[in-house]
CSV table of C-alpha atoms in Angstrom, one decimal:
chain,number,residue,atom,x,y,z
A,343,MET,CA,191.4,198.1,-52.4
A,344,LYS,CA,190.3,201.1,-50.4
A,345,MET,CA,188.9,200.4,-46.9
A,346,PHE,CA,186.0,202.4,-45.6
A,347,GLY,CA,185.5,203.0,-41.9
A,348,LYS,CA,185.5,205.5,-39.2
A,349,ARG,CA,189.0,206.9,-38.6
A,350,PRO,CA,190.1,207.5,-35.0
A,351,ASP,CA,189.6,211.1,-33.9
A,352,PRO,CA,192.9,212.9,-33.9
A,353,ALA,CA,191.8,214.9,-30.8
A,354,VAL,CA,191.4,211.6,-28.9
A,355,ALA,CA,195.0,210.5,-29.8
A,356,ALA,CA,196.3,213.9,-28.8
A,357,ARG,CA,194.6,213.6,-25.4
A,358,LEU,CA,195.9,210.1,-24.8
A,359,ALA,CA,199.4,211.3,-25.5
A,360,LEU,CA,199.1,213.7,-22.5
A,361,LEU,CA,198.2,211.0,-20.0
A,362,GLY,CA,200.6,210.7,-17.1
A,363,GLY,CA,201.6,214.4,-17.5
A,364,GLU,CA,199.0,217.1,-18.1
A,365,LEU,CA,196.1,214.6,-17.9
A,366,LEU,CA,195.2,211.9,-15.4
A,367,ALA,CA,192.4,210.4,-17.4
A,368,ALA,CA,190.9,210.8,-20.9
A,369,ARG,CA,188.1,209.4,-23.0
A,370,CYS,CA,189.3,206.7,-25.4
A,371,ASP,CA,186.1,205.8,-27.2
A,372,GLY,CA,186.7,203.8,-30.4
A,373,VAL,CA,190.5,203.8,-30.2
A,374,ALA,CA,193.2,201.5,-28.8
A,375,PRO,CA,194.3,202.7,-25.4
A,376,PRO,CA,197.9,203.0,-24.5
A,377,ALA,CA,199.6,199.8,-23.4
A,378,GLY,CA,199.4,199.1,-19.7
A,379,MET,CA,196.5,201.4,-18.9
A,380,ALA,CA,193.2,200.4,-17.3
A,381,VAL,CA,190.1,201.1,-19.3
A,382,LEU,CA,186.7,201.8,-17.6
A,383,ILE,CA,183.3,201.9,-19.4
A,384,VAL,CA,180.9,204.3,-17.6
A,385,GLY,CA,177.2,204.1,-18.4
A,386,ALA,CA,174.8,206.9,-18.3
A,387,ASP,CA,173.4,205.5,-15.0
A,388,GLY,CA,176.9,205.5,-13.5
A,389,ARG,CA,177.4,201.8,-13.7
A,390,THR,CA,180.9,200.8,-14.6
A,391,ARG,CA,182.8,197.8,-16.0
A,392,ARG,CA,186.3,197.1,-17.1
A,393,ALA,CA,187.0,196.8,-20.8
A,394,THR,CA,189.6,194.6,-22.6
A,395,GLY,CA,190.7,194.3,-26.1
A,396,ALA,CA,192.7,196.3,-28.6
A,397,THR,CA,190.0,198.8,-29.4
A,398,VAL,CA,187.4,200.1,-27.0
A,399,MET,CA,183.9,200.3,-28.4
A,400,PRO,CA,181.4,201.5,-25.7
A,401,GLY,CA,177.7,201.0,-26.2
A,402,LYS,CA,175.0,203.6,-26.5
A,403,GLY,CA,175.1,206.1,-23.7
A,404,GLU,CA,178.4,204.8,-22.5
A,405,ALA,CA,181.8,206.4,-22.3
A,406,ALA,CA,185.2,204.7,-22.3
A,407,TRP,CA,187.9,206.1,-19.9
A,408,CYS,CA,191.5,205.2,-19.5
A,409,TRP,CA,193.9,206.6,-16.9
A,410,HIS,CA,197.6,206.6,-16.2
A,411,PRO,CA,198.6,205.5,-12.7
A,412,GLY,CA,201.3,208.1,-12.4
A,413,PRO,CA,203.4,209.0,-10.4
A,414,TYR,CA,202.1,212.6,-10.1
A,415,ALA,CA,203.5,215.6,-8.2
A,416,ILE,CA,200.9,218.1,-7.1
A,417,GLU,CA,201.6,221.3,-5.2
A,418,VAL,CA,198.7,222.7,-3.1
A,419,ALA,CA,198.2,225.5,-0.6
A,420,PRO,CA,196.4,223.8,2.4
A,421,PHE,CA,195.6,227.1,4.1
A,422,ALA,CA,193.7,229.8,2.2
A,423,ALA,CA,195.0,232.5,4.5
A,424,ALA,CA,198.7,231.4,3.9
A,425,PRO,CA,198.9,230.8,0.1
A,426,GLU,CA,202.7,230.8,0.2
A,427,ALA,CA,202.8,227.8,2.6
A,428,GLY,CA,202.4,224.8,0.3
A,429,LEU,CA,202.7,221.0,0.2
A,430,ARG,CA,204.1,218.9,-2.6
A,431,ILE,CA,202.2,215.6,-2.7
A,432,GLU,CA,203.6,212.8,-4.8
A,433,CYS,CA,201.1,210.1,-5.4
A,434,VAL,CA,199.9,207.3,-7.7
A,435,ILE,CA,196.5,206.0,-8.6
A,436,VAL,CA,195.5,202.7,-7.1
A,437,ALA,CA,195.6,200.0,-9.8
A,438,ASP,CA,193.3,197.3,-8.4
A,439,ASP,CA,192.7,194.0,-10.2
A,440,ALA,CA,189.8,194.1,-12.6
A,441,SER,CA,188.1,191.2,-10.7
A,442,ARG,CA,187.8,193.3,-7.5
A,443,GLU,CA,185.1,195.6,-6.6
A,444,GLN,CA,185.0,199.2,-8.0
A,445,HIS,CA,187.8,201.2,-6.4
A,446,ARG,CA,187.6,204.8,-5.4
A,447,PHE,CA,189.1,206.4,-8.6
A,448,GLU,CA,186.6,204.6,-10.7
A,449,LEU,CA,183.8,206.0,-8.5
A,450,PHE,CA,185.4,209.4,-9.0
A,451,LEU,CA,185.3,209.1,-12.8
A,452,SER,CA,181.7,207.8,-12.8
A,453,SER,CA,180.2,210.3,-10.3
A,454,GLU,CA,182.2,213.5,-10.5
A,455,VAL,CA,183.3,213.7,-14.2
A,456,THR,CA,180.4,215.1,-16.2
A,457,ALA,CA,179.1,213.6,-19.4
A,458,GLY,CA,180.5,216.4,-21.6
A,459,THR,CA,184.0,216.2,-20.2
A,460,HIS,CA,186.7,214.4,-22.3
A,461,ALA,CA,189.7,214.6,-19.9
A,462,VAL,CA,190.7,215.1,-16.3
A,463,PRO,CA,193.5,217.8,-16.3
A,464,LEU,CA,196.0,217.6,-13.5
A,465,PRO,CA,195.5,221.3,-12.4
A,466,ALA,CA,191.7,220.7,-12.1
A,467,PHE,CA,192.3,217.5,-10.1
A,468,ALA,CA,194.8,219.3,-7.9
A,469,ALA,CA,192.1,221.9,-7.1
A,470,LEU,CA,189.8,219.1,-5.9
A,471,LEU,CA,192.6,217.6,-3.8
A,472,GLN,CA,193.4,221.0,-2.3
A,473,GLY,CA,189.8,221.5,-1.4
A,474,ALA,CA,189.7,218.2,0.3
A,475,LEU,CA,192.8,219.0,2.4
A,476,ARG,CA,191.5,222.5,3.3
A,477,GLY,CA,188.2,221.0,4.3
A,478,ALA,CA,189.9,218.4,6.5
A,479,LEU,CA,192.1,221.0,8.2
A,480,GLU,CA,189.1,223.4,8.7
A,481,GLY,CA,187.0,220.6,10.1
A,482,GLY,CA,189.6,219.3,12.5
A,483,THR,CA,190.0,215.8,11.0
A,484,LEU,CA,193.6,216.9,10.0
A,485,GLU,CA,195.9,219.0,12.1
A,486,LEU,CA,199.0,220.9,11.0
A,487,PRO,CA,200.0,223.3,13.7
A,488,PRO,CA,202.6,226.0,13.4
A,489,CYS,CA,206.2,224.8,14.2
A,490,THR,CA,205.0,221.2,13.7
A,491,ALA,CA,207.0,218.6,15.7
A,492,VAL,CA,208.2,215.4,14.1
A,493,ASP,CA,205.4,213.3,15.7
A,494,GLU,CA,202.8,215.8,14.7
A,495,TRP,CA,204.1,215.8,11.1
A,496,HIS,CA,204.0,212.0,11.0
A,497,ALA,CA,200.4,212.0,12.2
A,498,PHE,CA,199.5,214.7,9.6
A,499,ARG,CA,201.2,212.7,6.9
A,500,ALA,CA,199.3,209.5,7.9
A,501,GLY,CA,196.0,211.5,7.8
A,502,VAL,CA,196.8,212.8,4.4
A,503,ASN,CA,197.5,209.3,3.1
A,504,GLU,CA,194.1,208.0,4.5
A,505,LEU,CA,192.2,211.1,3.2
A,506,LEU,CA,193.4,210.9,-0.4
A,507,TYR,CA,193.0,207.1,-0.5
A,508,THR,CA,189.4,207.3,0.8
A,509,ARG,CA,188.4,210.3,-1.3
A,510,PHE,CA,190.2,209.7,-4.6
A,511,GLY,CA,191.8,206.3,-4.5
A,512,LEU,CA,195.4,207.7,-4.4
A,513,ILE,CA,198.4,206.3,-2.6
A,514,VAL,CA,200.7,209.0,-1.3
A,515,THR,CA,204.4,208.2,-1.9
A,516,ASP,CA,205.8,211.5,-0.5
A,517,CYS,CA,204.5,214.6,1.1
A,518,LEU,CA,206.8,217.6,1.7
A,519,PRO,CA,206.4,221.3,2.7
A,520,VAL,CA,207.3,223.7,-0.1
A,521,ASP,CA,207.4,227.5,-0.4
A,522,LEU,CA,205.0,228.8,-3.0
A,523,GLY,CA,205.7,232.4,-2.4
A,524,GLU,CA,207.3,233.0,-5.8
A,525,THR,CA,204.3,231.6,-7.6
A,526,VAL,CA,201.6,233.5,-5.7
A,527,ASP,CA,200.4,236.9,-7.1
A,528,PHE,CA,199.6,238.6,-3.8
A,529,ALA,CA,198.3,241.7,-5.5
A,530,ALA,CA,195.7,239.7,-7.4
A,531,LEU,CA,194.9,237.8,-4.2
A,532,LEU,CA,194.1,241.0,-2.4
A,533,ARG,CA,192.0,242.3,-5.3
A,534,ALA,CA,190.0,239.1,-5.3
A,535,ARG,CA,189.4,239.3,-1.6
A,536,ALA,CA,188.2,242.9,-1.9
A,537,LEU,CA,185.9,242.0,-4.8
A,538,SER,CA,184.6,239.0,-2.9
A,539,GLN,CA,183.4,241.2,-0.1
A,540,VAL,CA,181.4,243.2,-2.5
A,541,ALA,CA,180.0,240.1,-4.3
A,542,LEU,CA,179.0,238.5,-1.1
A,543,VAL,CA,176.5,241.4,-0.5
A,544,VAL,CA,175.0,240.9,-3.9
A,545,ALA,CA,174.9,237.1,-4.6
A,546,GLU,CA,177.0,235.3,-2.1
A,547,PRO,CA,179.0,233.2,-4.6
A,548,GLU,CA,181.8,230.8,-3.8
A,549,VAL,CA,185.1,232.6,-4.2
A,550,VAL,CA,188.0,230.6,-5.5
A,551,SER,CA,191.4,231.8,-4.2
A,552,PRO,CA,193.9,232.7,-7.0
A,553,ALA,CA,196.3,230.5,-5.1
A,554,ALA,CA,194.3,227.5,-6.1
A,555,PRO,CA,195.8,225.2,-8.8
A,556,ALA,CA,192.8,225.7,-11.0
A,557,PRO,CA,189.2,227.0,-10.5
A,558,VAL,CA,186.6,224.3,-9.7
A,559,ALA,CA,183.2,224.9,-11.3
A,560,GLN,CA,180.2,224.9,-9.0
A,561,PRO,CA,178.2,221.8,-9.7
A,562,ASP,CA,174.7,222.1,-11.0
A,563,ASP,CA,171.7,220.3,-9.6
A,564,ALA,CA,172.0,217.3,-12.0
A,565,ALA,CA,175.7,216.8,-11.2
A,566,ALA,CA,175.1,217.1,-7.5
A,567,LEU,CA,172.3,214.6,-7.5
A,568,ARG,CA,174.4,212.2,-9.6
A,569,ARG,CA,177.1,212.3,-7.0
A,570,LEU,CA,174.6,211.7,-4.2
A,571,PHE,CA,173.0,208.8,-6.1
A,572,LEU,CA,176.3,207.1,-6.8
A,573,GLU,CA,178.4,207.9,-3.7
A,574,LEU,CA,176.0,207.6,-0.8
A,575,PRO,CA,175.8,203.7,-1.2
A,576,ALA,CA,179.6,203.6,-1.5
A,577,LEU,CA,180.0,205.8,1.6
A,578,ALA,CA,177.6,203.5,3.5
A,579,ALA,CA,179.5,200.4,2.3
A,580,ARG,CA,182.8,201.9,3.6
A,581,LEU,CA,181.1,202.7,6.9
A,582,ARG,CA,179.7,199.2,7.2
A,583,GLY,CA,183.3,197.8,6.9
A,584,LEU,CA,184.7,199.7,9.9
A,585,PRO,CA,185.7,197.7,12.9
A,586,LEU,CA,183.4,198.5,15.9
A,587,PRO,CA,184.2,198.8,19.5
A,588,ASP,CA,182.0,197.2,22.2
A,589,GLY,CA,178.7,199.0,22.6
A,590,ALA,CA,178.8,200.8,19.2
A,591,PHE,CA,176.7,198.4,17.3
A,592,ALA,CA,173.4,200.2,17.8
A,593,ALA,CA,174.8,203.6,16.8
A,594,HIS,CA,176.5,202.1,13.8
A,595,ARG,CA,173.3,200.4,12.7
A,596,ASP,CA,171.3,203.6,13.2
A,597,LEU,CA,173.6,205.6,10.9
A,598,LEU,CA,173.5,202.9,8.2
A,599,GLN,CA,169.7,202.9,8.3
A,600,ARG,CA,169.5,206.7,8.1
A,601,LEU,CA,172.0,206.7,5.1
A,602,ALA,CA,169.9,204.1,3.4
A,603,LEU,CA,166.8,206.3,3.8
A,604,VAL,CA,168.6,209.3,2.4
A,605,SER,CA,169.7,207.2,-0.6
A,606,VAL,CA,166.1,206.2,-1.2
A,607,GLN,CA,165.0,209.9,-1.1
A,608,VAL,CA,167.8,210.8,-3.6
A,609,ASP,CA,166.7,207.9,-5.9
A,610,THR,CA,163.1,209.3,-6.0
A,611,MET,CA,164.0,213.0,-6.2
A,612,PRO,CA,161.5,215.2,-8.0
A,613,SER,CA,162.4,217.0,-11.2
A,614,LEU,CA,164.1,220.4,-10.7
A,615,ALA,CA,161.8,222.2,-13.2
A,616,LEU,CA,158.5,220.9,-11.9
A,617,ALA,CA,156.6,222.0,-8.8
A,618,ALA,CA,154.0,219.2,-9.4
A,619,PRO,CA,153.1,217.0,-12.4
A,620,GLY,CA,152.5,219.4,-15.2
A,621,GLN,CA,153.3,222.5,-13.2
A,622,ALA,CA,156.5,224.4,-14.0
A,623,LEU,CA,158.5,225.7,-11.0
A,624,HIS,CA,159.7,229.3,-11.1
A,625,ALA,CA,163.4,230.2,-11.3
A,626,ALA,CA,163.6,231.2,-7.7
A,627,GLY,CA,162.3,227.8,-6.6
A,628,GLN,CA,164.8,226.0,-8.9
A,629,HIS,CA,167.5,228.1,-7.3
A,630,LEU,CA,166.5,227.0,-3.8
A,631,ARG,CA,166.4,223.3,-4.9
A,632,THR,CA,169.8,223.6,-6.5
A,633,SER,CA,171.3,225.3,-3.4
A,634,SER,CA,170.0,222.4,-1.3
A,635,SER,CA,171.5,219.7,-3.6
A,636,ILE,CA,174.8,221.5,-3.6
A,637,ALA,CA,174.7,221.8,0.2
A,638,ALA,CA,174.0,218.0,0.4
A,639,VAL,CA,177.1,217.4,-1.7
A,640,ALA,CA,179.2,219.5,0.7
A,641,ALA,CA,178.0,217.3,3.5
A,642,LEU,CA,178.8,214.2,1.5
A,643,ASP,CA,182.4,215.5,1.0
A,644,GLU,CA,182.6,216.1,4.7
A,645,GLY,CA,181.4,212.5,5.2
A,646,TRP,CA,184.3,211.1,3.2
A,647,ARG,CA,186.7,213.2,5.2
A,648,VAL,CA,185.4,211.9,8.5
A,649,LEU,CA,185.3,208.4,7.2
A,650,ALA,CA,189.0,208.7,6.3
A,651,ALA,CA,189.8,209.9,9.8
A,652,MET,CA,187.7,207.0,11.3
A,653,ARG,CA,189.9,204.5,9.5
A,654,GLY,CA,192.8,205.7,11.7
A,655,SER,CA,191.0,206.6,14.9
A,656,GLY,CA,188.1,204.2,14.9
A,657,PHE,CA,184.3,204.6,15.0
A,658,ALA,CA,184.1,205.6,18.6
A,659,ALA,CA,186.2,208.7,18.3
A,660,LEU,CA,184.2,210.4,15.5
A,661,GLY,CA,180.7,208.7,15.7
A,662,ASP,CA,179.2,212.0,16.9
A,663,GLU,CA,180.7,213.9,14.0
A,664,LEU,CA,179.3,211.4,11.5
A,665,ASP,CA,175.9,211.6,13.2
A,666,ARG,CA,176.0,215.4,12.6
A,667,ILE,CA,176.9,214.9,8.9
A,668,VAL,CA,174.1,212.4,8.4
A,669,ALA,CA,171.7,214.9,10.0
A,670,ASN,CA,172.9,217.6,7.5
A,671,LEU,CA,172.4,215.2,4.6
A,672,GLU,CA,168.9,214.5,5.8
A,673,CYS,CA,168.1,218.2,6.1
A,674,HIS,CA,169.5,219.2,2.7
A,675,VAL,CA,168.0,216.3,0.9
A,676,ALA,CA,164.6,216.9,2.5
A,677,ALA,CA,164.9,220.6,1.4
A,678,ARG,CA,165.7,219.5,-2.2
A,679,ARG,CA,162.5,217.3,-2.2
A,680,ALA,CA,160.3,220.0,-0.6
A,681,ASP,CA,158.0,222.2,-2.6
A,682,PRO,CA,159.6,225.7,-2.6
A,683,ARG,CA,156.1,227.2,-2.7
A,684,ASP,CA,155.7,226.1,0.9
A,685,ARG,CA,158.5,228.5,1.9
A,686,PRO,CA,157.3,231.9,0.5
A,687,GLU,CA,159.5,233.8,3.0
A,688,ARG,CA,162.6,232.4,1.3
A,689,ARG,CA,161.6,233.2,-2.3
A,690,GLU,CA,163.7,235.4,-4.3
A,691,PRO,CA,162.2,238.0,-6.7
A,692,THR,CA,161.5,236.6,-10.1
């Protein structure tokens, strides 16, 4: 007797076969995930739940993801000005029990992986990891001085561990310096820098170094707002769990209240395309709003980096830095909510 039914998509099976190597995570809608892998159902609103059973059948508007815990070996260039000086980071993805609260990698899948994406390639993830390390070094929450002493290296390694756990839910098993000189095309790097100087005069785009493991696409307004909507409460929850020194309660409470207000503003954000109900917003105004939401996400990423450093140094050491970051979030979110018609001096020609 011939059985009728929907056959599993061969492309899905092909992606699942690459897990643990070229891919960290992949969609597994309607198929049986590989044995031993966690499965996460992500709703359109960002809510997540673990799935069990032989075949994963997500509901309407949901996506099923599974991921391989690793180990993974990722080579990055922590300094943009020295692309030959690399780090080899060996890590695994945290595998929390399903009964526990949402861990960081699940939040990454729900907030940073867009709806049209079907897999998380290792090179693209390595670019995000490299960006987090570069941001921490540029911001001073990590330090890797020239001719690093043993004690300085151990402090840097501990900071890397905390950063990648807080930002991505990774556990670093090893971190070693490597020479990437043979893999860097210095001629292409110089050409890109020369072109970037010309481009900055015209459009001021973000320039991705050829030394990066893979280019990272600039998020659009919707993707930026999704990250703010989902990650701000998580950031506040992590901040709430920090141990406090004597006399820090008031400052801690103030930061949490301000983050809560920013979250409310994100939750009630006006549409990108509307200046007012029934009134379309011109392209220049939409560009200003998008720039503001992307700037808010940059402040959010900086918040994760500072929070990671706080787990090692405590609230008192970096409370002022977090205050500055929350002020930036307030500024950028307010700019995203504002009517661009109230800022004619910043309008671009249409």
